[in-house]
Amino acid sequence: MNCWSATDAAGATLRNNEARPVMPFPELFIYDTAAELFEAAAHEFAVATSAAVKSRSKFTVALSGGSTPKALYSLLADRYASELPWNKMYFFFGDERHVPPNDPDSNYRMANEALLSRVRVPPANVFRVHAEEKDAAKAAQAYEQALRDFFSVKPGEFPRFDLVLLGVGPDGHAASLFPESAALAETERWVVANWVEKFKTHRITFTYPVINNAACVMFLSSGADKAAIVHQLLENPKAGLPSQAVRPVEGRLLWMIDRAAAAQLT
Ligand code: 6PG
């Protein structure tokens, strides 16, 4: 497996999931503090990068948005700016809000300010969603085409990212695969414009086939406000929430959380 071994996660309380008849194989790592969580996540990101570059001379990652990963991105820029082969690393976005890149809600803007503008990654290695496009479906199509041009896989195949980062939405959404939204049923498209009724807007998002074809998916969750949903997702298999359908076909599924987010786990 070109991701990393479970023992690499220094300082984690590794709980195998035998005792938890939940999703087939998440590897759960719980850290005492948010700082320790992001330290470990940055370490794993670096280990995954080195492994991929060593075996395939490149590392492909889909960044997540929202607020949680910002601390990881900042730490990567602070600590690994001179250590990682940024010219061999390719950055994509697992989802994006339907806003221009300079909008405060833009996932690209967040990641660019926290990481991409602070390290020597060639601009050509950063693939953002052109969400300034008024027609969200066109933005999704164009992004799918950008992935197809980059990954150039056979018809019917899906791209295989080395790493897909995901946050945990309070309603159990992953990327922008929200409960009761159309994109949950997508089995062929790589990227779609998904209407999110509660926000009355589209989100441009990877679909399950792309996420579940990754070599490694890392969920990151921090803070007491995530404890209830983390408990639901990890201990209530019948909840049927979008994050529970994230199951890499041939890859690893890691849950990296802090003790506050783990507070309701039994
Ligand atoms: C987004 C994300 C989304 C996010 C969760 C968690 O664009 O918002 O990609 O899936 O990861 O909503 O968000 P927080 O990290 O802000 O809690």
PDB file of N, CA and C in Angstrom, residues 204-242:
ATOM      1  N   ILE A 204     -19.587  22.359  -6.047  1.00  0.00           N
ATOM      2  CA  ILE A 204     -18.931  21.522  -7.039  1.00  0.00           C
ATOM      3  C   ILE A 204     -18.148  20.468  -6.262  1.00  0.00           C
ATOM      4  N   THR A 205     -18.434  19.215  -6.517  1.00  0.00           N
ATOM      5  CA  THR A 205     -17.880  18.179  -5.656  1.00  0.00           C
ATOM      6  C   THR A 205     -17.453  16.921  -6.392  1.00  0.00           C
ATOM      7  N   PHE A 206     -16.411  16.270  -5.881  1.00  0.00           N
ATOM      8  CA  PHE A 206     -16.060  14.930  -6.326  1.00  0.00           C
ATOM      9  C   PHE A 206     -17.229  14.004  -6.006  1.00  0.00           C
ATOM     10  N   THR A 207     -17.337  12.966  -6.770  1.00  0.00           N
ATOM     11  CA  THR A 207     -18.361  11.959  -6.509  1.00  0.00           C
ATOM     12  C   THR A 207     -17.740  10.782  -5.760  1.00  0.00           C
ATOM     13  N   TYR A 208     -18.586   9.885  -5.259  1.00  0.00           N
ATOM     14  CA  TYR A 208     -18.072   8.729  -4.512  1.00  0.00           C
ATOM     15  C   TYR A 208     -17.077   7.886  -5.327  1.00  0.00           C
ATOM     16  N   PRO A 209     -17.354   7.588  -6.635  1.00  0.00           N
ATOM     17  CA  PRO A 209     -16.395   6.744  -7.354  1.00  0.00           C
ATOM     18  C   PRO A 209     -14.967   7.288  -7.336  1.00  0.00           C
ATOM     19  N   VAL A 210     -14.831   8.609  -7.374  1.00  0.00           N
ATOM     20  CA  VAL A 210     -13.489   9.205  -7.344  1.00  0.00           C
ATOM     21  C   VAL A 210     -12.904   9.109  -5.940  1.00  0.00           C
ATOM     22  N   ILE A 211     -13.687   9.484  -4.944  1.00  0.00           N
ATOM     23  CA  ILE A 211     -13.198   9.449  -3.561  1.00  0.00           C
ATOM     24  C   ILE A 211     -12.831   8.009  -3.178  1.00  0.00           C
ATOM     25  N   ASN A 212     -13.689   7.075  -3.521  1.00  0.00           N
ATOM     26  CA  ASN A 212     -13.467   5.680  -3.107  1.00  0.00           C
ATOM     27  C   ASN A 212     -12.443   4.941  -3.952  1.00  0.00           C
ATOM     28  N   ASN A 213     -11.896   5.617  -4.956  1.00  0.00           N
ATOM     29  CA  ASN A 213     -10.821   5.003  -5.729  1.00  0.00           C
ATOM     30  C   ASN A 213      -9.444   5.457  -5.248  1.00  0.00           C
ATOM     31  N   ALA A 214      -9.442   6.275  -4.197  1.00  0.00           N
ATOM     32  CA  ALA A 214      -8.176   6.808  -3.687  1.00  0.00           C
ATOM     33  C   ALA A 214      -7.348   5.726  -2.980  1.00  0.00           C
ATOM     34  N   ALA A 215      -6.028   5.922  -2.978  1.00  0.00           N
ATOM     35  CA  ALA A 215      -5.155   5.007  -2.247  1.00  0.00           C
ATOM     36  C   ALA A 215      -5.330   5.224  -0.749  1.00  0.00           C
ATOM     37  N   CYS A 216      -5.725   6.446  -0.405  1.00  0.00           N
ATOM     38  CA  CYS A 216      -5.910   6.752   1.009  1.00  0.00           C
ATOM     39  C   CYS A 216      -6.873   7.913   1.178  1.00  0.00           C
ATOM     40  N   VAL A 217      -7.826   7.748   2.074  1.00  0.00           N
ATOM     41  CA  VAL A 217      -8.748   8.820   2.429  1.00  0.00           C
ATOM     42  C   VAL A 217      -8.516   9.139   3.903  1.00  0.00           C
ATOM     43  N   MET A 218      -8.294  10.412   4.187  1.00  0.00           N
ATOM     44  CA  MET A 218      -8.075  10.826   5.579  1.00  0.00           C
ATOM     45  C   MET A 218      -9.168  11.794   6.005  1.00  0.00           C
ATOM     46  N   PHE A 219      -9.996  11.347   6.966  1.00  0.00           N
ATOM     47  CA  PHE A 219     -10.965  12.242   7.589  1.00  0.00           C
ATOM     48  C   PHE A 219     -10.264  12.957   8.739  1.00  0.00           C
ATOM     49  N   LEU A 220     -10.455  14.262   8.812  1.00  0.00           N
ATOM     50  CA  LEU A 220      -9.896  15.052   9.906  1.00  0.00           C
ATOM     51  C   LEU A 220     -11.051  15.701  10.636  1.00  0.00           C
ATOM     52  N   SER A 221     -11.099  15.542  11.961  1.00  0.00           N
ATOM     53  CA  SER A 221     -12.151  16.195  12.701  1.00  0.00           C
ATOM     54  C   SER A 221     -11.675  16.609  14.072  1.00  0.00           C
ATOM     55  N   SER A 222     -12.018  17.818  14.439  1.00  0.00           N
ATOM     56  CA  SER A 222     -11.514  18.382  15.687  1.00  0.00           C
ATOM     57  C   SER A 222     -12.590  19.185  16.399  1.00  0.00           C
ATOM     58  N   GLY A 223     -12.662  19.047  17.713  1.00  0.00           N
ATOM     59  CA  GLY A 223     -13.534  19.919  18.489  1.00  0.00           C
ATOM     60  C   GLY A 223     -14.804  19.260  18.979  1.00  0.00           C
ATOM     61  N   ALA A 224     -15.266  19.765  20.119  1.00  0.00           N
ATOM     62  CA  ALA A 224     -16.447  19.200  20.793  1.00  0.00           C
ATOM     63  C   ALA A 224     -17.697  19.292  19.923  1.00  0.00           C
ATOM     64  N   ASP A 225     -17.743  20.288  19.052  1.00  0.00           N
ATOM     65  CA  ASP A 225     -18.963  20.433  18.223  1.00  0.00           C
ATOM     66  C   ASP A 225     -19.092  19.317  17.185  1.00  0.00           C
ATOM     67  N   LYS A 226     -18.062  18.508  17.060  1.00  0.00           N
ATOM     68  CA  LYS A 226     -18.133  17.377  16.117  1.00  0.00           C
ATOM     69  C   LYS A 226     -18.378  16.043  16.828  1.00  0.00           C
ATOM     70  N   ALA A 227     -18.403  16.064  18.156  1.00  0.00           N
ATOM     71  CA  ALA A 227     -18.508  14.808  18.911  1.00  0.00           C
ATOM     72  C   ALA A 227     -19.767  14.019  18.567  1.00  0.00           C
ATOM     73  N   ALA A 228     -20.890  14.700  18.433  1.00  0.00           N
ATOM     74  CA  ALA A 228     -22.151  13.984  18.169  1.00  0.00           C
ATOM     75  C   ALA A 228     -22.120  13.312  16.796  1.00  0.00           C
ATOM     76  N   ILE A 229     -21.670  14.036  15.785  1.00  0.00           N
ATOM     77  CA  ILE A 229     -21.679  13.439  14.448  1.00  0.00           C
ATOM     78  C   ILE A 229     -20.603  12.350  14.333  1.00  0.00           C
ATOM     79  N   VAL A 230     -19.466  12.547  14.978  1.00  0.00           N
ATOM     80  CA  VAL A 230     -18.424  11.514  14.936  1.00  0.00           C
ATOM     81  C   VAL A 230     -18.956  10.219  15.573  1.00  0.00           C
ATOM     82  N   HIS A 231     -19.665  10.364  16.678  1.00  0.00           N
ATOM     83  CA  HIS A 231     -20.277   9.189  17.320  1.00  0.00           C
ATOM     84  C   HIS A 231     -21.253   8.508  16.353  1.00  0.00           C
ATOM     85  N   GLN A 232     -22.110   9.305  15.720  1.00  0.00           N
ATOM     86  CA  GLN A 232     -23.071   8.756  14.744  1.00  0.00           C
ATOM     87  C   GLN A 232     -22.354   8.001  13.622  1.00  0.00           C
ATOM     88  N   LEU A 233     -21.355   8.657  13.064  1.00  0.00           N
ATOM     89  CA  LEU A 233     -20.694   8.091  11.883  1.00  0.00           C
ATOM     90  C   LEU A 233     -19.914   6.828  12.201  1.00  0.00           C
ATOM     91  N   LEU A 234     -19.278   6.812  13.371  1.00  0.00           N
ATOM     92  CA  LEU A 234     -18.401   5.681  13.679  1.00  0.00           C
ATOM     93  C   LEU A 234     -19.091   4.585  14.473  1.00  0.00           C
ATOM     94  N   GLU A 235     -20.204   4.906  15.104  1.00  0.00           N
ATOM     95  CA  GLU A 235     -20.820   3.894  15.976  1.00  0.00           C
ATOM     96  C   GLU A 235     -22.278   3.600  15.651  1.00  0.00           C
ATOM     97  N   ASN A 236     -22.795   4.205  14.614  1.00  0.00           N
ATOM     98  CA  ASN A 236     -24.178   3.887  14.230  1.00  0.00           C
ATOM     99  C   ASN A 236     -24.238   3.561  12.736  1.00  0.00           C
ATOM    100  N   PRO A 237     -23.893   2.310  12.387  1.00  0.00           N
ATOM    101  CA  PRO A 237     -23.790   1.951  10.974  1.00  0.00           C
ATOM    102  C   PRO A 237     -25.086   2.173  10.212  1.00  0.00           C
ATOM    103  N   LYS A 238     -26.183   2.207  10.918  1.00  0.00           N
ATOM    104  CA  LYS A 238     -27.482   2.337  10.234  1.00  0.00           C
ATOM    105  C   LYS A 238     -27.850   3.793   9.979  1.00  0.00           C
ATOM    106  N   ALA A 239     -27.013   4.711  10.422  1.00  0.00           N
ATOM    107  CA  ALA A 239     -27.342   6.132  10.257  1.00  0.00           C
ATOM    108  C   ALA A 239     -27.492   6.499   8.777  1.00  0.00           C
ATOM    109  N   GLY A 240     -26.762   5.787   7.917  1.00  0.00           N
ATOM    110  CA  GLY A 240     -26.898   6.030   6.474  1.00  0.00           C
ATOM    111  C   GLY A 240     -26.519   7.444   6.071  1.00  0.00           C
ATOM    112  N   LEU A 241     -25.464   7.968   6.688  1.00  0.00           N
ATOM    113  CA  LEU A 241     -25.021   9.323   6.379  1.00  0.00           C
ATOM    114  C   LEU A 241     -23.949   9.317   5.289  1.00  0.00           C
ATOM    115  N   PRO A 242     -23.867  10.404   4.510  1.00  0.00           N
ATOM    116  CA  PRO A 242     -22.957  10.407   3.359  1.00  0.00           C
ATOM    117  C   PRO A 242     -21.519   9.990   3.669  1.00  0.00           C
TER     118      PRO A 242
END
